[in-house]
């Protein structure tokens, strides 16, 4: 029976989903008796600060938002920005006969549905409506086949949320005290940061090794054609039976791992090449093997993120934002999944398109199935695929831009997964010859021919290494046989140097986290977003580079909270959480062990009690670890030796290098660029920084005031100022401020003169007065030079005009009508090429808030680590793709903001007595409910509901609000869920 005919007899039904876009699509598939409304994400969560906690809670409960003394009971509050939406949902529910909770079918979605039920308190039948694609058939099937809420999934999400809150709110304040305010720690974010830092440490410790080899071009003597080339290129493989060393034979210290290989230096390589110049060569062996390559499994969340990064240049966050839009608008199935399985319907749709587009010869006899590789996969979904029982080709979707490109990627991968293997042959040819000095030299060449491309006709996977050869690349060798004579057309000498391990990209970091079983794949995009936003990591091109700040943070965590950032420990915690989700372990005893270090001897999840370093100093739980901070030396954990007595230190205002102790003779100090990659800070560069003039540049004496004029390098750039005489009052009514002026862009600290300084400090300059006697001045402001007449300001085109513009020129500028809106566009700073999405030219421009990339439609500010000089076209396209995925910024209604204070004040005058009475009444009710409750599953739920009900009420601010609010970045949201 269709939803429309059911509704005719069943009254009005309220369907609640997460997003307005999803609501709009689903509404189109249901009858007029259905009201579809969005919760707009979570409506209730742990408080973001003490100000949101109900007044009856004090102490640790108020700080953490979790009552650790009473079975880790969470204190939930309705988010301030969701109260209006909750009110609307309650009004709609009051007019409805049934409620359908249609949030996503994963832990997060199940939790949102549970919170909706707890807050709305429906008195009508409630159904849990689940689907993994938004098509008419899927939505109608979901309405017809609802289920109950999954309590285990809700509990699993709640346990993770509490764990992440405790981790973030307890460890982050340690970072504030010992490193810098505003930092955050998280169960997965801190481990991800450690991975990036460890890779940079490997790069810093790396010693490059030089090695040489030979490349020979050998001719068969035949004319040759595309199927049978006339020559082949082979690399020297062995000399006198000893294999020639390649890059893989050297360790990170630059030394050979084994003495069994031959290390050729330049002199020996050139001597060997000369000795082989007149040698005869012959084919020693031809080894041929069949080549077969099977299709790649359909996408799951992490493989989609990796491929979108490799092929489209999308970041993980951008990929998920675009995929979310495709899902909500009914183009693909649910995009947060650990599964590689396709439903029978999807397999049939894919096989039909293989036949239609490529022919029956590309279709295997039986449908292909793919086993899941992800341990404890939480979702019961399919792989990510085009939605429906017939796949729309990309051209049929009507999509454009990033959505078209991502849909095309998903469509190709899905169709290719049901195609035949690619087959062919791989061949290895060995060629030998004897040098004039009697040495035996053997060269080898490898080739690959594909006789049937199979699935490669539709899709070929990308690679993290830009130099890697893709699967569909053929290398044809001449058709030769053992004993065939070959002539050497050329023997070239090639020098190589080993390279440090490549930095992580978003794609390779996602892969690493998944392989180590750290965190959950559905959260990786937000984890990477967090470490980028916190300044722990920045991007250079696509590479993730750790900041010096992250070195200090990771150093502290490794030294004093070793197990909390240990990879195996973090993966084991993930296993424990999955056991709780499966009902094999209980949440409260596990949380108690993790937090207090207590156990009940049942052996469950007994890893948390050793959350210290295993050195006997911290054998308790997390609480004891964060309480004992006496051993942490803030200066020591933020200091790193560079060499030659130079230390890199991470200070409150950024990194700097230092030699010697402050106030001691010979002490030197210099700031380090914040966007510098740590592996680039060599002893030589540090010496260069220290050698630069620092401190005050004495320029001379002002002939008028007699004060000393100096040039300084300040936090906001270089400037000149005067030194006031001793005894000059600096505070109070008679305080005197020294004259100060920023240097022009064309000036430098080491070249500015006393004359320049006096001219700069003479600003603003009076240019003259207009006909009415109003004074016109030339001034240098935050956004550049300008003229000012009363309240009327006009921009100048150059800083030099401040000193030479005449009254006549100023009056001419004011005679022109004032430009409304933007001034004439400045020329671009750099051209990057054509954007693959908008197909418009991308340039770098200088904006009011710094340089940005634009294609004329979308603007994206350059991030930390990006610069005009080093930004690549690919990085520019990535920034624009991320900005497009976010969509336009929402504007706030100004009227509401203006009216709010008065309304709030009026309410506040009437509220206190009534509020107190209500609070007492609620508390009394709660106490009664709690006392009467028995220890059964039903009673526990009732008690839990009662506590959570209170948490939704309004609260007032407290003194500890600011400290708790600062921690919200560490434990809020679901970044480490």
XYZ file of C-alpha atoms in Angstrom, residues 202-211 247 250-256 263 495-501:
26
model
C 61.992 10.834 9.957
C 62.592 13.479 7.310
C 64.713 15.557 9.706
C 66.822 12.527 10.713
C 67.148 11.342 7.119
C 70.572 11.326 5.463
C 70.541 11.199 1.685
C 72.783 8.708 -0.114
C 74.138 9.120 -3.629
C 74.294 6.167 -5.971
C 67.484 3.435 -3.556
C 69.912 2.289 1.632
C 68.663 2.958 5.139
C 67.455 6.347 6.453
C 71.014 6.970 7.727
C 72.343 6.924 4.151
C 74.192 3.629 4.596
C 73.738 0.361 2.743
C 77.462 0.547 -4.561
C 73.218 9.700 -10.733
C 70.532 9.369 -8.069
C 69.992 10.403 -4.469
C 67.735 8.694 -1.965
C 64.753 10.759 -0.864
C 63.250 11.134 2.610
C 59.874 9.476 3.204
